[in-house]
Coordinates of C-alpha atoms in Angstrom, one line a residue:
M274 CA 19.7 -44.2 -49.1
Q275 CA 16.7 -41.9 -49.1
T276 CA 16.1 -38.9 -46.9
E277 CA 13.7 -36.0 -46.8
L278 CA 16.2 -33.9 -48.7
S279 CA 16.7 -36.5 -51.4
T280 CA 12.9 -36.8 -51.8
T281 CA 12.6 -33.1 -52.0
L282 CA 15.2 -33.0 -54.9
G283 CA 13.8 -36.1 -56.6
V284 CA 16.9 -38.3 -56.4
E285 CA 16.9 -41.9 -55.3
H286 CA 20.0 -41.8 -53.1
A287 CA 21.1 -38.9 -50.7
V288 CA 24.6 -38.9 -52.4
F289 CA 25.8 -35.6 -53.7
G290 CA 28.8 -35.9 -56.0
F291 CA 31.0 -33.0 -56.6
T292 CA 33.3 -33.2 -59.6
P293 CA 35.1 -31.0 -62.2
F294 CA 34.0 -33.5 -65.0
P295 CA 30.7 -33.0 -66.7
A296 CA 30.7 -36.8 -67.7
V297 CA 31.0 -37.8 -64.0
A298 CA 28.4 -35.2 -62.9
A299 CA 25.9 -36.6 -65.5
A300 CA 26.7 -40.3 -64.5
I301 CA 26.2 -39.5 -60.8
S302 CA 22.6 -38.2 -61.5
R303 CA 21.9 -41.1 -63.8
A304 CA 23.0 -43.5 -61.0
G305 CA 20.5 -42.1 -58.7
G306 CA 22.6 -39.4 -56.9
F307 CA 22.8 -35.7 -57.4
G308 CA 25.8 -34.6 -59.6
V309 CA 27.4 -31.3 -58.8
L310 CA 29.7 -29.7 -61.5
G311 CA 32.6 -27.7 -60.1
A312 CA 32.9 -24.4 -62.1
V313 CA 36.0 -22.9 -60.7
R314 CA 38.2 -23.9 -63.7
Y315 CA 35.7 -22.3 -66.2
T316 CA 37.2 -18.9 -67.0
A317 CA 35.3 -18.5 -70.2
P318 CA 31.4 -18.4 -69.9
D319 CA 31.0 -20.1 -73.3
D320 CA 33.0 -23.2 -72.2
L321 CA 30.7 -23.5 -69.1
A322 CA 27.6 -23.1 -71.2
R323 CA 28.9 -25.9 -73.7
D324 CA 29.4 -28.3 -70.8
L325 CA 26.1 -27.6 -69.1
D326 CA 24.4 -28.1 -72.5
W327 CA 26.1 -31.5 -72.7
I328 CA 24.9 -32.4 -69.1
D329 CA 21.4 -31.4 -70.0
A330 CA 21.5 -33.7 -73.0
H331 CA 22.8 -36.6 -70.9
V332 CA 20.8 -36.7 -67.6
G333 CA 17.5 -37.3 -69.0
G334 CA 15.9 -34.6 -67.1
L335 CA 17.3 -35.7 -63.8
P336 CA 18.5 -33.0 -61.4
Y337 CA 22.0 -31.7 -61.0
G338 CA 23.8 -28.7 -59.6
L339 CA 26.7 -26.3 -59.9
D340 CA 29.6 -25.4 -57.4
V341 CA 31.2 -22.0 -57.6
V342 CA 33.8 -20.2 -55.5
M343 CA 32.5 -16.8 -54.8
P344 CA 33.6 -14.5 -51.9
A345 CA 30.7 -13.1 -49.7
R346 CA 32.5 -9.7 -49.7
K347 CA 33.2 -7.8 -53.0
V348 CA 36.6 -6.3 -53.7
E349 CA 36.0 -3.2 -56.1
G350 CA 38.3 -2.4 -58.9
V351 CA 40.8 -5.1 -58.6
S352 CA 41.8 -7.0 -61.8
E353 CA 43.7 -10.3 -62.1
A354 CA 46.7 -8.3 -63.5
D355 CA 46.7 -6.1 -60.3
V356 CA 46.8 -9.2 -58.1
E357 CA 49.6 -10.8 -60.2
A358 CA 51.7 -7.6 -59.7
M359 CA 51.6 -8.3 -55.9
I360 CA 53.5 -11.6 -56.1
P361 CA 57.1 -11.0 -54.9
P362 CA 59.9 -11.9 -57.3
G363 CA 61.5 -14.1 -54.7
H364 CA 58.5 -16.5 -54.8
R365 CA 58.5 -16.5 -58.7
Q366 CA 62.3 -17.5 -58.5
F367 CA 61.6 -20.3 -56.0
V368 CA 59.0 -21.8 -58.3
Q369 CA 61.5 -21.6 -61.4
D370 CA 64.3 -23.2 -59.3
T371 CA 62.0 -26.0 -58.1
L372 CA 60.8 -26.9 -61.7
A373 CA 64.5 -26.6 -62.9
K374 CA 65.7 -29.0 -60.2
Y375 CA 63.2 -31.7 -61.6
G376 CA 63.9 -30.9 -65.2
V377 CA 60.3 -29.8 -65.9
P378 CA 60.0 -28.3 -69.6
D379 CA 58.5 -25.1 -70.6
L380 CA 55.1 -25.1 -72.1
P381 CA 55.1 -25.1 -75.9
A382 CA 55.2 -21.8 -77.5
G383 CA 51.8 -20.2 -77.5
E384 CA 50.2 -22.6 -75.1
A385 CA 48.8 -20.7 -72.0
A386 CA 48.8 -22.1 -68.5
G387 CA 45.6 -24.1 -68.1
W388 CA 44.0 -24.3 -64.6
R389 CA 44.0 -21.0 -62.7
I390 CA 42.5 -20.0 -59.6
T391 CA 40.2 -17.1 -60.8
G392 CA 36.9 -18.3 -59.8
W393 CA 37.5 -16.6 -56.5
M394 CA 37.1 -13.2 -58.3
E395 CA 33.4 -12.3 -58.1
Q396 CA 33.2 -11.1 -61.7
V397 CA 34.2 -14.5 -62.8
A398 CA 31.7 -16.4 -60.6
R399 CA 28.9 -13.9 -61.5
A400 CA 29.7 -14.6 -65.3
Q401 CA 29.4 -18.4 -64.4
L402 CA 26.1 -17.9 -62.8
D403 CA 24.7 -15.8 -65.7
V404 CA 25.3 -19.0 -67.8
A405 CA 24.1 -21.5 -65.1
F406 CA 20.8 -19.7 -64.4
D407 CA 19.9 -20.3 -68.1
H408 CA 20.0 -24.0 -67.4
P409 CA 17.9 -26.2 -65.2
I410 CA 20.2 -26.4 -62.3
R411 CA 18.6 -27.4 -58.9
L412 CA 21.3 -26.5 -56.6
L413 CA 24.0 -23.8 -56.4
A414 CA 26.8 -24.6 -54.0
N415 CA 29.5 -22.2 -52.8
A416 CA 32.9 -23.3 -51.5
L417 CA 34.0 -20.0 -50.1
G418 CA 31.5 -19.1 -47.4
S419 CA 27.9 -17.7 -48.1
P420 CA 27.4 -16.3 -51.5
P421 CA 26.5 -12.5 -51.6
P422 CA 22.8 -11.9 -50.6
D423 CA 21.7 -10.9 -54.1
I424 CA 23.0 -14.2 -55.5
V425 CA 21.1 -16.1 -52.7
A426 CA 18.0 -14.1 -53.5
G427 CA 18.3 -14.6 -57.2
A428 CA 18.9 -18.5 -56.9
H429 CA 15.7 -18.7 -54.5
D430 CA 13.8 -16.8 -57.2
R431 CA 14.6 -19.3 -59.7
G432 CA 13.7 -22.2 -57.4
V433 CA 17.4 -23.2 -56.9
L434 CA 18.5 -24.2 -53.5
V435 CA 21.8 -22.8 -52.1
A436 CA 24.3 -24.8 -50.3
A437 CA 27.5 -23.6 -48.6
L438 CA 30.5 -25.5 -47.1
A439 CA 31.3 -25.2 -43.6
G440 CA 34.3 -26.4 -41.4
S441 CA 33.0 -25.4 -38.0
A442 CA 29.6 -24.9 -36.2
R443 CA 30.4 -21.1 -36.2
H444 CA 30.7 -21.1 -40.0
A445 CA 27.6 -23.0 -40.3
R446 CA 25.6 -20.7 -38.1
K447 CA 26.7 -17.8 -40.4
H448 CA 25.4 -19.7 -43.5
R449 CA 22.0 -20.3 -41.7
D450 CA 21.8 -16.6 -40.9
A451 CA 22.6 -15.7 -44.7
G452 CA 19.6 -17.7 -45.8
I453 CA 21.5 -20.8 -47.0
D454 CA 19.3 -23.9 -47.6
I455 CA 21.7 -26.6 -47.0
V456 CA 25.0 -26.7 -45.1
V457 CA 27.8 -29.0 -46.1
A458 CA 29.8 -30.0 -43.0
Q459 CA 33.2 -30.6 -44.4
G460 CA 35.6 -32.5 -42.1
Y461 CA 39.3 -32.3 -41.9
E462 CA 39.6 -35.6 -43.9
A463 CA 38.2 -34.2 -47.1
G464 CA 40.1 -33.2 -50.2
G465 CA 40.5 -29.6 -51.1
H466 CA 40.1 -26.7 -48.6
T467 CA 39.3 -28.1 -45.2
G468 CA 39.2 -26.9 -41.6
E469 CA 40.6 -28.5 -38.5
I470 CA 37.6 -30.6 -37.2
A471 CA 37.1 -34.2 -38.2
S472 CA 33.8 -35.4 -39.7
M473 CA 32.7 -37.6 -36.7
V474 CA 32.8 -34.4 -34.4
L475 CA 31.9 -31.9 -37.0
T476 CA 28.7 -33.4 -38.4
P477 CA 26.6 -33.6 -35.3
E478 CA 27.9 -30.2 -34.2
V479 CA 26.7 -28.6 -37.4
V480 CA 23.4 -30.6 -37.4
E481 CA 22.6 -29.2 -34.0
E482 CA 23.7 -25.7 -34.8
V483 CA 21.5 -25.3 -37.8
H484 CA 18.4 -27.4 -37.2
P485 CA 16.1 -27.8 -39.0
L486 CA 18.2 -27.0 -42.0
P487 CA 19.5 -30.1 -43.8
V488 CA 23.2 -30.9 -43.5
L489 CA 25.3 -33.0 -45.7
A490 CA 28.3 -34.6 -44.4
A491 CA 31.7 -34.5 -46.3
G492 CA 35.1 -35.9 -45.6
G493 CA 36.3 -39.4 -45.3
I494 CA 33.2 -40.9 -46.8
G495 CA 33.7 -43.6 -49.5
S496 CA 31.7 -46.5 -48.4
G497 CA 28.0 -47.4 -47.7
E498 CA 28.8 -48.1 -44.0
Q499 CA 30.2 -44.5 -43.8
V500 CA 27.0 -43.2 -45.6
C501 CA 25.0 -45.0 -42.9
A502 CA 27.2 -43.5 -40.1
A503 CA 26.7 -39.9 -41.5
L504 CA 23.0 -40.4 -41.6
S505 CA 23.1 -41.7 -38.1
L506 CA 24.8 -38.5 -37.0
G507 CA 21.9 -36.4 -38.3
A508 CA 23.1 -35.6 -41.9
Q509 CA 20.5 -35.8 -44.6
G510 CA 22.9 -36.9 -47.2
V511 CA 26.6 -37.1 -48.0
W512 CA 28.9 -34.9 -50.3
L513 CA 31.6 -37.0 -52.0
G514 CA 34.2 -35.5 -54.2
S515 CA 37.5 -37.5 -54.1
M516 CA 35.7 -40.9 -54.9
W517 CA 35.1 -39.9 -58.4
L518 CA 38.6 -39.0 -59.4
T519 CA 39.3 -42.7 -60.3
T520 CA 36.1 -43.5 -62.1
T521 CA 36.2 -44.5 -65.7
E522 CA 34.1 -41.3 -66.7
A523 CA 36.7 -39.1 -65.1
D524 CA 39.1 -37.2 -67.5
L525 CA 42.3 -36.6 -65.6
H526 CA 44.3 -36.6 -68.9
S527 CA 47.1 -38.3 -66.7
P528 CA 47.7 -42.0 -66.5
A529 CA 50.6 -41.3 -64.2
L530 CA 48.2 -39.4 -61.8
T531 CA 45.7 -42.1 -61.9
R532 CA 48.4 -44.6 -61.0
K533 CA 49.5 -42.5 -58.0
L534 CA 45.9 -42.1 -56.8
L535 CA 45.2 -45.8 -57.0
A536 CA 48.5 -46.8 -55.2
A537 CA 48.1 -44.1 -52.4
T538 CA 47.0 -44.9 -48.8
S539 CA 45.1 -42.9 -46.4
S540 CA 48.4 -41.6 -45.0
D541 CA 49.6 -40.2 -48.4
T542 CA 47.8 -36.8 -48.2
V543 CA 48.6 -33.6 -46.6
R544 CA 47.0 -30.3 -45.8
S545 CA 49.2 -27.7 -47.7
R546 CA 48.9 -24.2 -48.8
A547 CA 51.1 -24.9 -51.8
L548 CA 48.3 -25.0 -54.4
T549 CA 46.0 -22.0 -53.5
G550 CA 47.2 -20.3 -50.5
K551 CA 44.6 -21.9 -48.1
P552 CA 45.1 -25.2 -46.4
A553 CA 43.9 -27.7 -48.9
R554 CA 44.4 -31.5 -48.6
Q555 CA 46.1 -33.1 -51.6
L556 CA 48.3 -35.8 -52.4
R557 CA 51.6 -35.5 -50.7
T558 CA 54.4 -34.9 -53.3
E559 CA 57.8 -33.5 -53.7
W560 CA 56.1 -30.3 -54.7
T561 CA 54.2 -30.0 -51.5
D562 CA 57.4 -30.9 -49.5
A563 CA 59.4 -28.3 -51.3
W564 CA 57.0 -25.5 -50.1
D565 CA 57.4 -26.8 -46.6
G566 CA 61.2 -27.0 -46.9
A567 CA 63.8 -24.8 -45.1
D568 CA 64.5 -23.0 -48.5
S569 CA 60.9 -22.2 -49.2
P570 CA 59.7 -18.6 -49.1
G571 CA 56.4 -19.9 -47.8
P572 CA 53.2 -20.0 -49.6
L573 CA 51.5 -16.8 -50.4
P574 CA 47.8 -16.0 -49.2
M575 CA 45.0 -16.7 -51.6
P576 CA 44.7 -15.8 -54.4
L577 CA 48.3 -14.9 -54.9
Q578 CA 49.6 -18.5 -54.5
G579 CA 47.1 -19.9 -57.0
L580 CA 48.1 -17.3 -59.6
L581 CA 51.8 -17.9 -58.8
V582 CA 51.8 -21.7 -59.4
A583 CA 49.2 -21.8 -62.3
E584 CA 51.8 -22.2 -65.0
A585 CA 54.0 -24.6 -63.0
V586 CA 51.0 -26.9 -62.2
S587 CA 50.2 -26.9 -66.0
R588 CA 53.8 -27.8 -66.8
I589 CA 54.0 -30.6 -64.2
Q590 CA 50.7 -32.1 -65.5
R591 CA 51.4 -31.7 -69.1
Y592 CA 54.7 -33.7 -68.8
E593 CA 53.6 -36.0 -66.0
V594 CA 56.5 -35.2 -63.7
E595 CA 55.7 -38.0 -61.2
P596 CA 57.6 -36.7 -58.2
L597 CA 55.7 -33.3 -58.5
L598 CA 52.4 -34.6 -59.8
G599 CA 49.5 -34.3 -57.4
T600 CA 45.9 -33.2 -57.0
P601 CA 43.4 -32.3 -54.3
V602 CA 42.1 -35.5 -52.7
G603 CA 40.9 -36.6 -49.3
Q604 CA 42.1 -39.4 -46.9
I605 CA 39.5 -41.6 -48.5
V606 CA 42.1 -42.1 -51.4
G607 CA 43.1 -45.2 -49.5
R608 CA 39.8 -46.9 -50.7
M609 CA 40.4 -45.9 -54.3
T610 CA 42.3 -49.0 -55.4
A611 CA 40.8 -49.7 -58.7
E612 CA 39.2 -47.8 -61.6
R613 CA 35.4 -48.3 -61.6
S614 CA 32.4 -46.8 -63.3
V615 CA 30.3 -44.3 -61.4
Q616 CA 27.4 -46.9 -61.3
E617 CA 29.9 -49.5 -59.8
V618 CA 30.7 -47.0 -57.1
F619 CA 27.0 -46.5 -56.4
D620 CA 26.4 -50.2 -56.4
D621 CA 29.1 -50.6 -53.8
L622 CA 27.7 -47.8 -51.7
T623 CA 24.2 -49.3 -51.7
R624 CA 25.5 -52.7 -50.7
G625 CA 27.5 -51.3 -47.9
F626 CA 24.7 -49.3 -46.6
E627 CA 22.4 -52.3 -46.5
R628 CA 25.0 -54.3 -44.7
A629 CA 25.3 -51.4 -42.0
V630 CA 21.5 -51.1 -41.7
D631 CA 21.2 -54.8 -41.1
R632 CA 24.1 -54.7 -38.5
I633 CA 22.4 -51.8 -36.6
N634 CA 19.1 -53.8 -36.8
R635 CA 20.7 -56.8 -35.3
I636 CA 22.3 -54.8 -32.5
A637 CA 19.0 -53.2 -31.7
G638 CA 17.2 -56.7 -31.8
R639 CA 15.0 -55.6 -34.8
S640 CA 16.3 -58.2 -37.3
D641 CA 15.9 -62.0 -37.7
R642 CA 19.0 -62.4 -39.6

């Protein structure tokens, strides 16, 4: 599964794996792909430095990258506390009433909410990059448009390629004009923040729009046959995220959530603003249903919604309240039916890719099989 881009980056397979777990990122690179660590959950630079040091020690010099969430436009003089003060009391009450309905306990005294959407704040992302640029990352990806021009220039000065996610050809064109090196065409099927266009339509549109820039296809890809289809559409690789959630190297800290993922079908996800304020595909739960219900005040815009629900999400996860327990995940969750190692996932991808190539060769009359 080699392309010009994978050869340029020195990886065996043109499979880019996005994950919040350092052990998964390192395993992806060791398996011949390109591991990309998601940085949005790192609010403390020292924590990110620790995990990047760990990756450096476990990839044997193989390349890897970092994914941040950085807005292209800077908002001056706004702190997290300023943003928190914008959250209406009625929304806070709705969260508390929903948690009470399901008997979700409070966090223990002194235990702060864990995951928070703070990486959207430019000062947080810049602090992450100050750490990352001290490590041998080969790729910087941004999930919230093109990074600011000085970040793109700084990455290029260090020999780091820059990628940005796009949900439409228009978004991709903006990335190209901003000097981005790689465009990730993320289809409607993908987990997390997505647009309205499916991968089969989006990928060739983006390839045509930004040629000759390399394009990675994302969304609804979890088999070697689908990798082959993406490359056939003109992509130079694939960007996989959901597939790694049920790998043995992943650290979900929740047996209940793993069970839900393994049992889910491709129909068990929903695009909801309940988590971050932007449409994000995730497991459909009674939490997402509540935010769509008649009594809901409606999700707030990003970043208010993420700050509003941060503690609630931590409580739901800590106590594994199954009706409310969910995670961002794509429609490919229907293929995630068993826990496997990252290497086993790659073995399956390569076998499926070979089957697809053989099938195309037979159709084209170029195979004796």
